[in-house]
Short mmCIF file of C-alpha atoms and ligand atoms in Angstrom, two decimals:
data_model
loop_
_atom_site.label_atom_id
_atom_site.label_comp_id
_atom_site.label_asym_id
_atom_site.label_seq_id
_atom_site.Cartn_x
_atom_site.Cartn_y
_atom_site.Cartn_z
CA UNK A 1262 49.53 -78.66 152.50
CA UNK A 1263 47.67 -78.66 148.81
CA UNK A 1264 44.24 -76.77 149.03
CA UNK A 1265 42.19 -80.07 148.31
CA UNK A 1266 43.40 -81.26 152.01
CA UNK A 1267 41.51 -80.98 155.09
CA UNK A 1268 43.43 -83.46 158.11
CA UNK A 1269 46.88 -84.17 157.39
CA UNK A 1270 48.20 -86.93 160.00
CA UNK A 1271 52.31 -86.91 160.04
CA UNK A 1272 54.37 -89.80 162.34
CA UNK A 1273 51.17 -90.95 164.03
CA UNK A 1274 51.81 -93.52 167.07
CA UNK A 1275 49.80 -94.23 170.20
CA UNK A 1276 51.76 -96.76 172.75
CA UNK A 1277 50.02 -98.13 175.47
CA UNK A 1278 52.93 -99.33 177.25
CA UNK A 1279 55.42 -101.48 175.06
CA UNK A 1280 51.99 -102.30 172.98
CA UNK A 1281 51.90 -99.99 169.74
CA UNK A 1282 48.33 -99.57 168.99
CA UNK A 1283 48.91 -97.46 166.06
CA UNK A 1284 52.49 -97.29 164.53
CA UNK A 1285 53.45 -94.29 162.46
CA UNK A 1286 50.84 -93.67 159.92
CA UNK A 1287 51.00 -91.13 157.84
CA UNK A 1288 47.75 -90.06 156.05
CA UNK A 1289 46.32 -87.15 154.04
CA UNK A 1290 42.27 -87.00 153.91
CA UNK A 1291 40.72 -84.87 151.05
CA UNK A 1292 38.00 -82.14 151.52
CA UNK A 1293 34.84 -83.45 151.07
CA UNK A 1294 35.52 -87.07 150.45
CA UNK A 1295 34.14 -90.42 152.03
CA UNK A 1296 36.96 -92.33 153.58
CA UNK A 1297 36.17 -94.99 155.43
CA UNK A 1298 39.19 -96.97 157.75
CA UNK A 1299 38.83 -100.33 156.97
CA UNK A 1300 40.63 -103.45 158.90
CA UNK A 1301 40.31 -106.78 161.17
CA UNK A 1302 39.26 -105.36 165.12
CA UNK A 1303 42.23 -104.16 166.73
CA UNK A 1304 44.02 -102.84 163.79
CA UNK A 1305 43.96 -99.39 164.99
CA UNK A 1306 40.85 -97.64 163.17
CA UNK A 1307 39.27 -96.46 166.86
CA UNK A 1308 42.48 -95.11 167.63
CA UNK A 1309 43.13 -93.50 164.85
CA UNK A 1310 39.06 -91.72 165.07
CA UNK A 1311 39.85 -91.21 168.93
CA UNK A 1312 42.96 -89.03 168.00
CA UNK A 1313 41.31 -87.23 165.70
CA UNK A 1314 38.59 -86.40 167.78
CA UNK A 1315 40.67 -85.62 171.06
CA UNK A 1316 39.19 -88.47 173.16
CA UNK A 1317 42.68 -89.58 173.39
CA UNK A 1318 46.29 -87.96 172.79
CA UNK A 1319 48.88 -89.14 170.82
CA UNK A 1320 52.03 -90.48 171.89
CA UNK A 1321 54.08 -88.40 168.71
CA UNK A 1322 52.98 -87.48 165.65
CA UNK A 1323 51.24 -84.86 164.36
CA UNK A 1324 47.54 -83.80 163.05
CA UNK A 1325 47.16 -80.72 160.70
CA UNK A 1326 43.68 -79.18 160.24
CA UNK A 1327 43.46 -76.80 157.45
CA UNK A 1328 46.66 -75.59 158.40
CA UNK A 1329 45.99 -75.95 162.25
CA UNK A 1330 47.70 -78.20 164.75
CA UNK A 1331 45.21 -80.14 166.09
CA UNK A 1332 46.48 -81.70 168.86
CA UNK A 1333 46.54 -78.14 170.77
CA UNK A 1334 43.05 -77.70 170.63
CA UNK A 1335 40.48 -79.83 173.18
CA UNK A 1336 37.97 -82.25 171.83
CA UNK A 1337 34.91 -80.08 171.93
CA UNK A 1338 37.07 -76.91 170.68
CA UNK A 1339 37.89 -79.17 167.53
CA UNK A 1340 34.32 -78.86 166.44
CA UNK A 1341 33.89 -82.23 164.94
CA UNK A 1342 30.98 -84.17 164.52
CA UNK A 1343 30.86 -87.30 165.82
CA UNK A 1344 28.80 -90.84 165.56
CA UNK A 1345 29.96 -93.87 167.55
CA UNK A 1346 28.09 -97.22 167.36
CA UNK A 1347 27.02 -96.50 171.18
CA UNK A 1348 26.77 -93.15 171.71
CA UNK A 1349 23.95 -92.60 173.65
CA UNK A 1350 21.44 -89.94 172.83
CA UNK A 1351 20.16 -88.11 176.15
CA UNK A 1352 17.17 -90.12 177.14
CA UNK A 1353 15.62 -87.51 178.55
CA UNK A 1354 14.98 -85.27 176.02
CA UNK A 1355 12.93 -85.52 172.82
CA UNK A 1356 14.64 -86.19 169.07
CA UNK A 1357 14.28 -82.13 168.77
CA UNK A 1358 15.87 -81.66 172.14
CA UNK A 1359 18.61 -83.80 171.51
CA UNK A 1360 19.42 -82.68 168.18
CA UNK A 1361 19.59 -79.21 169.19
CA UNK A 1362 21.84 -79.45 172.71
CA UNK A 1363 25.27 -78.90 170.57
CA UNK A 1364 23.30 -75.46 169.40
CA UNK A 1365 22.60 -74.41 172.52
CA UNK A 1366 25.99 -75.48 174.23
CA UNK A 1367 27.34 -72.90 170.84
CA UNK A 1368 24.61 -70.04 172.23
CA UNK A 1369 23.00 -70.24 168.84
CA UNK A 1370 19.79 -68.54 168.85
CA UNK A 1371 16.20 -69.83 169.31
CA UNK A 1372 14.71 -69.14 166.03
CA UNK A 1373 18.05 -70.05 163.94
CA UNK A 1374 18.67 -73.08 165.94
CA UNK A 1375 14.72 -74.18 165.26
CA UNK A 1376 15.60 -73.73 161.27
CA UNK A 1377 18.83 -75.64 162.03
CA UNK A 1378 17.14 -78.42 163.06
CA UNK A 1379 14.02 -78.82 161.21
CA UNK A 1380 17.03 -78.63 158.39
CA UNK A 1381 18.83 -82.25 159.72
CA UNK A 1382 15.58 -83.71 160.37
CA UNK A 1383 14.17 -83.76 156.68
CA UNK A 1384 17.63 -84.62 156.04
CA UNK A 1385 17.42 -87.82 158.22
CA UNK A 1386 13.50 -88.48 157.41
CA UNK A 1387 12.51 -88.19 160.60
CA UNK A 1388 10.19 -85.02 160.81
CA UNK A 1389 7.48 -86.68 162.11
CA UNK A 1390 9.22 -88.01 165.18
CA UNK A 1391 10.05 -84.64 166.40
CA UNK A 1392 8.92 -84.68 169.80
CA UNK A 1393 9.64 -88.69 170.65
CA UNK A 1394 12.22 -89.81 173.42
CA UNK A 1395 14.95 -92.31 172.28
CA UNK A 1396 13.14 -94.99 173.45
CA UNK A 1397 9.83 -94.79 171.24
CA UNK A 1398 12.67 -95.05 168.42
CA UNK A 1399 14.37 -98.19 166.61
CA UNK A 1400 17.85 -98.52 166.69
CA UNK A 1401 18.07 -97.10 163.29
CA UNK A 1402 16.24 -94.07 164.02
CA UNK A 1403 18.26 -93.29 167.36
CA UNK A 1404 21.30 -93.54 164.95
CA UNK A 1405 19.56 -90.91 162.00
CA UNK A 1406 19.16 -88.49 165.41
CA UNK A 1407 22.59 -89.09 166.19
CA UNK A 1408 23.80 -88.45 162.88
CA UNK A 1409 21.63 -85.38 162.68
CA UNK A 1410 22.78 -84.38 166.06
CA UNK A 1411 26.55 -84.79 165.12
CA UNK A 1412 25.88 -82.58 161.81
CA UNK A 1413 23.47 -79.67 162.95
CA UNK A 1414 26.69 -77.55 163.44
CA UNK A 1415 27.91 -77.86 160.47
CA UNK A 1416 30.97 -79.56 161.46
CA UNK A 1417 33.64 -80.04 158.59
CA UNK A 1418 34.23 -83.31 159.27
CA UNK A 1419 32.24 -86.08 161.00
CA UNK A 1420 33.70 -89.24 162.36
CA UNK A 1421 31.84 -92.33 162.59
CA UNK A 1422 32.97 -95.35 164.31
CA UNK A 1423 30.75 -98.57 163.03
CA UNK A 1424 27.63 -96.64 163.43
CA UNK A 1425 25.32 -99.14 161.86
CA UNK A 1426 27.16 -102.21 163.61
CA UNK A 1427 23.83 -102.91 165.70
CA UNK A 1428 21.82 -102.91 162.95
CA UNK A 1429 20.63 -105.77 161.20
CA UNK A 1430 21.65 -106.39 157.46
CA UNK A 1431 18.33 -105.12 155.73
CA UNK A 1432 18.33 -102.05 157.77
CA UNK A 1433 21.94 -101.23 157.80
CA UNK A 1434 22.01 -101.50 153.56
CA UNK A 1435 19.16 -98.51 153.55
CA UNK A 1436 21.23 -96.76 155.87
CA UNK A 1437 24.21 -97.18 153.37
CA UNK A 1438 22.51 -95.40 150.82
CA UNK A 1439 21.17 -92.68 152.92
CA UNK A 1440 24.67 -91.77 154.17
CA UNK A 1441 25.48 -91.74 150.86
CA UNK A 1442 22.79 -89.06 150.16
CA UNK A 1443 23.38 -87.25 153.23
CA UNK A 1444 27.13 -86.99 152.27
CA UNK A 1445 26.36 -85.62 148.99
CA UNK A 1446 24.19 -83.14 150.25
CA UNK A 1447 26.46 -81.82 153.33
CA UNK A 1448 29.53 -81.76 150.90
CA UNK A 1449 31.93 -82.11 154.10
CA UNK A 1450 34.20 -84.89 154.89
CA UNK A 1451 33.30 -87.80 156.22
CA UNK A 1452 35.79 -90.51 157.54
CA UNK A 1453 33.90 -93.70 158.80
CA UNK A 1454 35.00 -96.58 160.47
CA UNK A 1455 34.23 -100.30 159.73
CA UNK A 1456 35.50 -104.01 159.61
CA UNK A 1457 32.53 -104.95 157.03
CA UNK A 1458 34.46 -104.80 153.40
CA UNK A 1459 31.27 -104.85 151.46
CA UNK A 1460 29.90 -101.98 153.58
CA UNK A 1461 33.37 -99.92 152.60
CA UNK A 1462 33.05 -100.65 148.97
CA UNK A 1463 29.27 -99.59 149.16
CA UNK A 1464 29.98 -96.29 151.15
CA UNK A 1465 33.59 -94.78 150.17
CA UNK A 1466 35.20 -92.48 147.71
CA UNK A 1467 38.20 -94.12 148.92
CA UNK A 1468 39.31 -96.63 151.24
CA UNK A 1469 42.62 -97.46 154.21
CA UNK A 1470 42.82 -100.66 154.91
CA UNK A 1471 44.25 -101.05 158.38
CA UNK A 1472 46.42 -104.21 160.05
CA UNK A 1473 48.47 -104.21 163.08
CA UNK A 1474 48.36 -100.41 163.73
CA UNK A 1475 49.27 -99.88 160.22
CA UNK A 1476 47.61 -98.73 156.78
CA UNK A 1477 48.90 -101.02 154.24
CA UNK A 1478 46.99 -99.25 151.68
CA UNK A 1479 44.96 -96.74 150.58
CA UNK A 1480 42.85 -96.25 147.79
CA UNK A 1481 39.73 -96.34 145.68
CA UNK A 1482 37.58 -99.80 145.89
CA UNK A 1483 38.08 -100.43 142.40
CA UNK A 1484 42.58 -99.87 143.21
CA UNK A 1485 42.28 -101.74 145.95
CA UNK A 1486 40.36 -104.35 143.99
CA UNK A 1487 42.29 -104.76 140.79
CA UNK A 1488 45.57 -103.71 141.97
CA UNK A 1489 45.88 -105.16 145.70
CA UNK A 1490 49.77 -103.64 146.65
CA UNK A 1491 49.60 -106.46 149.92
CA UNK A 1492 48.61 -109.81 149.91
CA UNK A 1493 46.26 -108.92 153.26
CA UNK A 1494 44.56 -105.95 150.98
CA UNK A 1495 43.76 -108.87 148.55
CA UNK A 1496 42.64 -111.31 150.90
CA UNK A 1497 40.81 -108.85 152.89
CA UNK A 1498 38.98 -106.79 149.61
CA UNK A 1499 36.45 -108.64 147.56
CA UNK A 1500 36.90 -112.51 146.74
CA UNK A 1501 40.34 -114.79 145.29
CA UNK A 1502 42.27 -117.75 145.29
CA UNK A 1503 45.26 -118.10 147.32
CA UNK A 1504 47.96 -120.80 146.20
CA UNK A 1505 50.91 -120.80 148.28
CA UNK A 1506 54.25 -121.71 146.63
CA UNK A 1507 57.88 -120.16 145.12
CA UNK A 1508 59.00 -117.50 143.20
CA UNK A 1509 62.03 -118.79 140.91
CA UNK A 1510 63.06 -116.34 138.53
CA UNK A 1511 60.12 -114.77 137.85
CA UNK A 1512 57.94 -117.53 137.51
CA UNK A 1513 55.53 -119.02 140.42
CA UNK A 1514 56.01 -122.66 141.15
CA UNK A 1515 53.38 -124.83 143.37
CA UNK A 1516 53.05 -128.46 143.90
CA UNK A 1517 55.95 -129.40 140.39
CA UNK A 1518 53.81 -126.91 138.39
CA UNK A 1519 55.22 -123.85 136.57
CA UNK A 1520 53.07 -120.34 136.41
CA UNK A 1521 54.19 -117.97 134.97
CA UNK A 1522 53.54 -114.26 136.16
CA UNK A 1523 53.91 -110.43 135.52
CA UNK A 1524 54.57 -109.84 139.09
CA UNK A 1525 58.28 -108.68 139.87
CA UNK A 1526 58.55 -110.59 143.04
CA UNK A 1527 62.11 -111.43 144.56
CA UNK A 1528 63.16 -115.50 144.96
CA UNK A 1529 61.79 -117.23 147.40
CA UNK A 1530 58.73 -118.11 149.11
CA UNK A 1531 55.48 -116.76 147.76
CA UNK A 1532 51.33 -116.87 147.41
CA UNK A 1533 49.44 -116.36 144.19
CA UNK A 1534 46.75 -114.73 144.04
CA UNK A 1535 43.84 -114.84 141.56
CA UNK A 1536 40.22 -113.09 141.50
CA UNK A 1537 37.62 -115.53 140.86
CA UNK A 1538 36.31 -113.77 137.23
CA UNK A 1539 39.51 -114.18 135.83
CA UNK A 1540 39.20 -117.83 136.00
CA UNK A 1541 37.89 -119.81 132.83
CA UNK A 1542 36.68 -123.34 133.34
CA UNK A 1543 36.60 -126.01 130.65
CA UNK A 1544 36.20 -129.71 130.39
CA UNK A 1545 39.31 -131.70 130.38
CA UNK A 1546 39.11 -133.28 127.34
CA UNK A 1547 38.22 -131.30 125.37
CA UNK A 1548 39.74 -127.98 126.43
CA UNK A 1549 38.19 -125.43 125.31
CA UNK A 1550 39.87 -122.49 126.96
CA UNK A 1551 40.76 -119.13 125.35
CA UNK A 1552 44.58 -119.73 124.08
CA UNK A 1553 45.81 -116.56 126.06
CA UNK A 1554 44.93 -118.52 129.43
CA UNK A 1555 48.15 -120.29 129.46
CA UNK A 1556 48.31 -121.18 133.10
CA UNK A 1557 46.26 -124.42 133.31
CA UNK A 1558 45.84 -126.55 136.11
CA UNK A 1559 43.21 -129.64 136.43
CA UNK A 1560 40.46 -129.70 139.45
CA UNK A 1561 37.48 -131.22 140.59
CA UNK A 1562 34.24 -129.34 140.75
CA UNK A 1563 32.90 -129.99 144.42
CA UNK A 1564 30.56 -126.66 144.67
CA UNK A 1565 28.37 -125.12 141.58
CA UNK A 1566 25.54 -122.47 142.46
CA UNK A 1567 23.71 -120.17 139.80
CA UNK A 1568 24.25 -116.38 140.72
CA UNK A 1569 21.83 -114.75 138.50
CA UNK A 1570 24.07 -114.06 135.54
CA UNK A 1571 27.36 -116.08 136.95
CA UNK A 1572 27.97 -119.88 138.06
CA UNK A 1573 30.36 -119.56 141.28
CA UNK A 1574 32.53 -122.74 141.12
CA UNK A 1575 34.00 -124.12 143.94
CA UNK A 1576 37.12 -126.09 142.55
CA UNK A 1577 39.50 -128.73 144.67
CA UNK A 1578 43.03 -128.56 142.97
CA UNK A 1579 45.65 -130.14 144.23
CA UNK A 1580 47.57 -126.90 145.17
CA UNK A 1581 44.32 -126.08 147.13
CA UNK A 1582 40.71 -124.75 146.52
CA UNK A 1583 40.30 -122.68 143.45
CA UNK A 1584 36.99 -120.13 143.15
CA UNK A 1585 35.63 -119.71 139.78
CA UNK A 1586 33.00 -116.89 138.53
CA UNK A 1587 32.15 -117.82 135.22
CA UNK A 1588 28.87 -116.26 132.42
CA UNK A 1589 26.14 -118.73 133.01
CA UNK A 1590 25.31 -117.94 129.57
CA UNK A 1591 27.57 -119.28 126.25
CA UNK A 1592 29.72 -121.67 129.13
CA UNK A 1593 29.34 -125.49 129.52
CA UNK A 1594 27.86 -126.00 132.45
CA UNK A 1595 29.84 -128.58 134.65
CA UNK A 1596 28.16 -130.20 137.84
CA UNK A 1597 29.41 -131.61 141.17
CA UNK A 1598 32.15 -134.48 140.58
CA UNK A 1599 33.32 -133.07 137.05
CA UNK A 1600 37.06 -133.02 136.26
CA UNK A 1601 37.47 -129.36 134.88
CA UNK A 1602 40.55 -127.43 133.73
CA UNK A 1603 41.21 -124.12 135.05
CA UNK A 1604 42.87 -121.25 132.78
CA UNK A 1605 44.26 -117.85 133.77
CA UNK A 1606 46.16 -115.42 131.72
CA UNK A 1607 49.83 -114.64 133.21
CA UNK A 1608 48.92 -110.77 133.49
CA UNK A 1609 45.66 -111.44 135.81
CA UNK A 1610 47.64 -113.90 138.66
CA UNK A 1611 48.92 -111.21 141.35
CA UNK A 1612 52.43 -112.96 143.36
CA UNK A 1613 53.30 -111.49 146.66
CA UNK A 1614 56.88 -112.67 148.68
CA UNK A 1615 55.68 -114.24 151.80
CA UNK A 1616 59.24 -115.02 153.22
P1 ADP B 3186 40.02 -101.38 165.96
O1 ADP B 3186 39.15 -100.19 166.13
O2 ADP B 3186 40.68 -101.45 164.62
O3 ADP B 3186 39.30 -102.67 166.27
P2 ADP B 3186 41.54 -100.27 168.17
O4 ADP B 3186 42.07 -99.01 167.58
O5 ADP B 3186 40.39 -100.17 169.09
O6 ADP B 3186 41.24 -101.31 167.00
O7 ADP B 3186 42.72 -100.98 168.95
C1 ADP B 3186 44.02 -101.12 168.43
C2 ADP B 3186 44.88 -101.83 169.43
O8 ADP B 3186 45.07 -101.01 170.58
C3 ADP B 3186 44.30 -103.14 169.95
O9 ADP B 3186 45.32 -104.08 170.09
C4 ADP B 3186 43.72 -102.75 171.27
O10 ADP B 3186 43.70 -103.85 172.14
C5 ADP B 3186 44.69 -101.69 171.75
N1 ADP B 3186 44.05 -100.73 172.66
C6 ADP B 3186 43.03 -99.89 172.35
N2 ADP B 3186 42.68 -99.13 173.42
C7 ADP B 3186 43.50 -99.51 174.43
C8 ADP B 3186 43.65 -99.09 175.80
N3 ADP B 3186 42.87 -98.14 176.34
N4 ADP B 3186 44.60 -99.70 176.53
C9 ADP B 3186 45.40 -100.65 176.00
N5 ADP B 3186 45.31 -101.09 174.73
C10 ADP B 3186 44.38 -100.52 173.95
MG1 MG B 3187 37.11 -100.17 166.66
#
């Protein structure tokens, strides 16, 4: 295990019965970085967080932590920190209280568990609500005690499981950035759970994008992005346009038109896939497009909104819907009814077998 690893996962399956809710992943998670799971619901990510956390136990596989197999040790002896979407602070006891019960269950003492916690509440902005029960709080303040609950220990890694899921959009954003901040300034190693794609991108050094109990791949947002290595990563990271067609000797084919690609993609069935700035839009007649776009194909405009410094085209083809990010400024504008031609350069259409 390299020094720059902290959880090394080997083989990892969980069966419940004949239905495999995680199937053999192998993963290595760096010290100190922001990984966040990322997949449709029931993919696996829970499972995955529960096994690492000892709610659950594997059915084979192994977890190494710093050198230490994990799966010998109980949940609480694992000292991880932990955030779940509901997991409910004690109601009972004040922010303070609450905050400083995983001290107290450790035997830290009184005047070092006081510093402790007056520590994670500047961290979480919440000094002033010291002494107030969960219930005087907003969601997203009973989710900054949890997370300062989860970290007053110093654990080396915390787990969070859609902790801002409850949260509305405005709220959960802020939150975004503060976990960014509160990341930087732990330094430990966070790996965080969601289903949102545009909260992953905001939040994560890198990403695993999760389907059927698998991780199809893992990566930076900006890998992920350009360089999708599945046809579900590039569906399910940022926005494209699907065609679905042939491969014939290296060359896509869809509805009697010929595209070629760079893609080394076997024979046979296949979907092309194109990200929405790589698109240039022209009139028909006309066409103006860059000569290096030599995949062309005609479309009608049937959706045009301003972006700020794009125009996101909606675009009916006749080997399906097309969507086109284009400069709103030093671009013909085209409105709603226009017959446009598309262009793409070979090198920016990404084929994937789907037979
Ligand atoms: P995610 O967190 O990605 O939404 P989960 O890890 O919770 O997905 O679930 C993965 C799969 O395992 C799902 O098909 C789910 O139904 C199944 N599963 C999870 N927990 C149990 C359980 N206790 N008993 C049976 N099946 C389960
Ligand atoms: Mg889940």
């Amino acid at each position: 295990m390299s020094d720059d690893t902290i959880l090394n996962l080997q083989g990892l399956t969980k069966a419940y019965g004949k239905a495999i809710a995680l199937d053999n992943i192998d993963l290595t998670i760096r010290r100190g970085e922001f990984l966040t799971f990322l997949g449709p619901s029931g993919s696996g990510k829970t499972t995955t967080l529960n096994l690492i956390a000892g709610f659950i136990e594997a059915t084979s596989g192994t977890m190494d932590l710093n050198g230490e197999a994990l799966e010998k040790l109980r949940a609480h002896e694992r000292n991880l920190g932990v955030v779940f979407q509901h997991y409910a602070l004690f109601p009972h006891m004040t922010v303070r209280e609450n905050i400083a019960y995983p001290l107290k269950q450790r035997k830290v003492p009184k005047a070092e568990r006081v510093e402790s916690v007056d520590r994670v509440l500047r961290m979480v902005r919440l000094e002033q609500y010291a002494s107030r029960y969960p219930k005087q709080l907003s969601g997203g303040q009973q989710q900054r005690v949890a997370l300062a609950r989860a970290v007053v220990y110093r654990p080396p890694i915390l787990l969070m499981d859609e902790p801002l899921g409850a949260l509305d959009k405005k709220l959960r954003e802020w939150l975004q950035v503060e976990l960014r901040r509160i990341h930087r300034e732990l330094g430990s190693t966070f790996i965080y759970v969601t289903h949102d794609q545009e909260e992953a991108l905001a939040l994560s050094d890198r990403i695993a994008v999760f389907n059927e109990g698998q991780i199809e791949q893992i990566g930076t947002a900006q890998e992920l992005y350009n360089e999708p290595g599945t046809l579900f990563v590039g569906r399910f990271i940022g926005e494209s346009s699907i065609f679905e067609g042939e491969v014939n000797d290296g060359v896509f084919s869809a509805g009697g038109m010929r595209f070629p690609c760079s893609s080394k993609v076997p024979s046979g069935p296949a979907a092309l896939l194109v990200r929405p700035e790589h698109f240039s839009v022209s009139a028909t007649e006309p066409c103006t497009l860059a000569p290096e776009l030599t995949n062309h194909i005609e479309g009608d405009v049937i959706d045009m909104v301003f972006v700020g410094a794009t125009i996101k085209y909606t675009l009916k083809t006749s080997i399906g819907e097309a969507i086109a990010h284009v400069p709103a400024v030093g671009t013909m504008e085209h409105g709603i009814g226009d017959r446009v031609t598309i262009g793409w350069s070979p090198s920016d259409g990404k084929v994937f077998a789907t037979g």
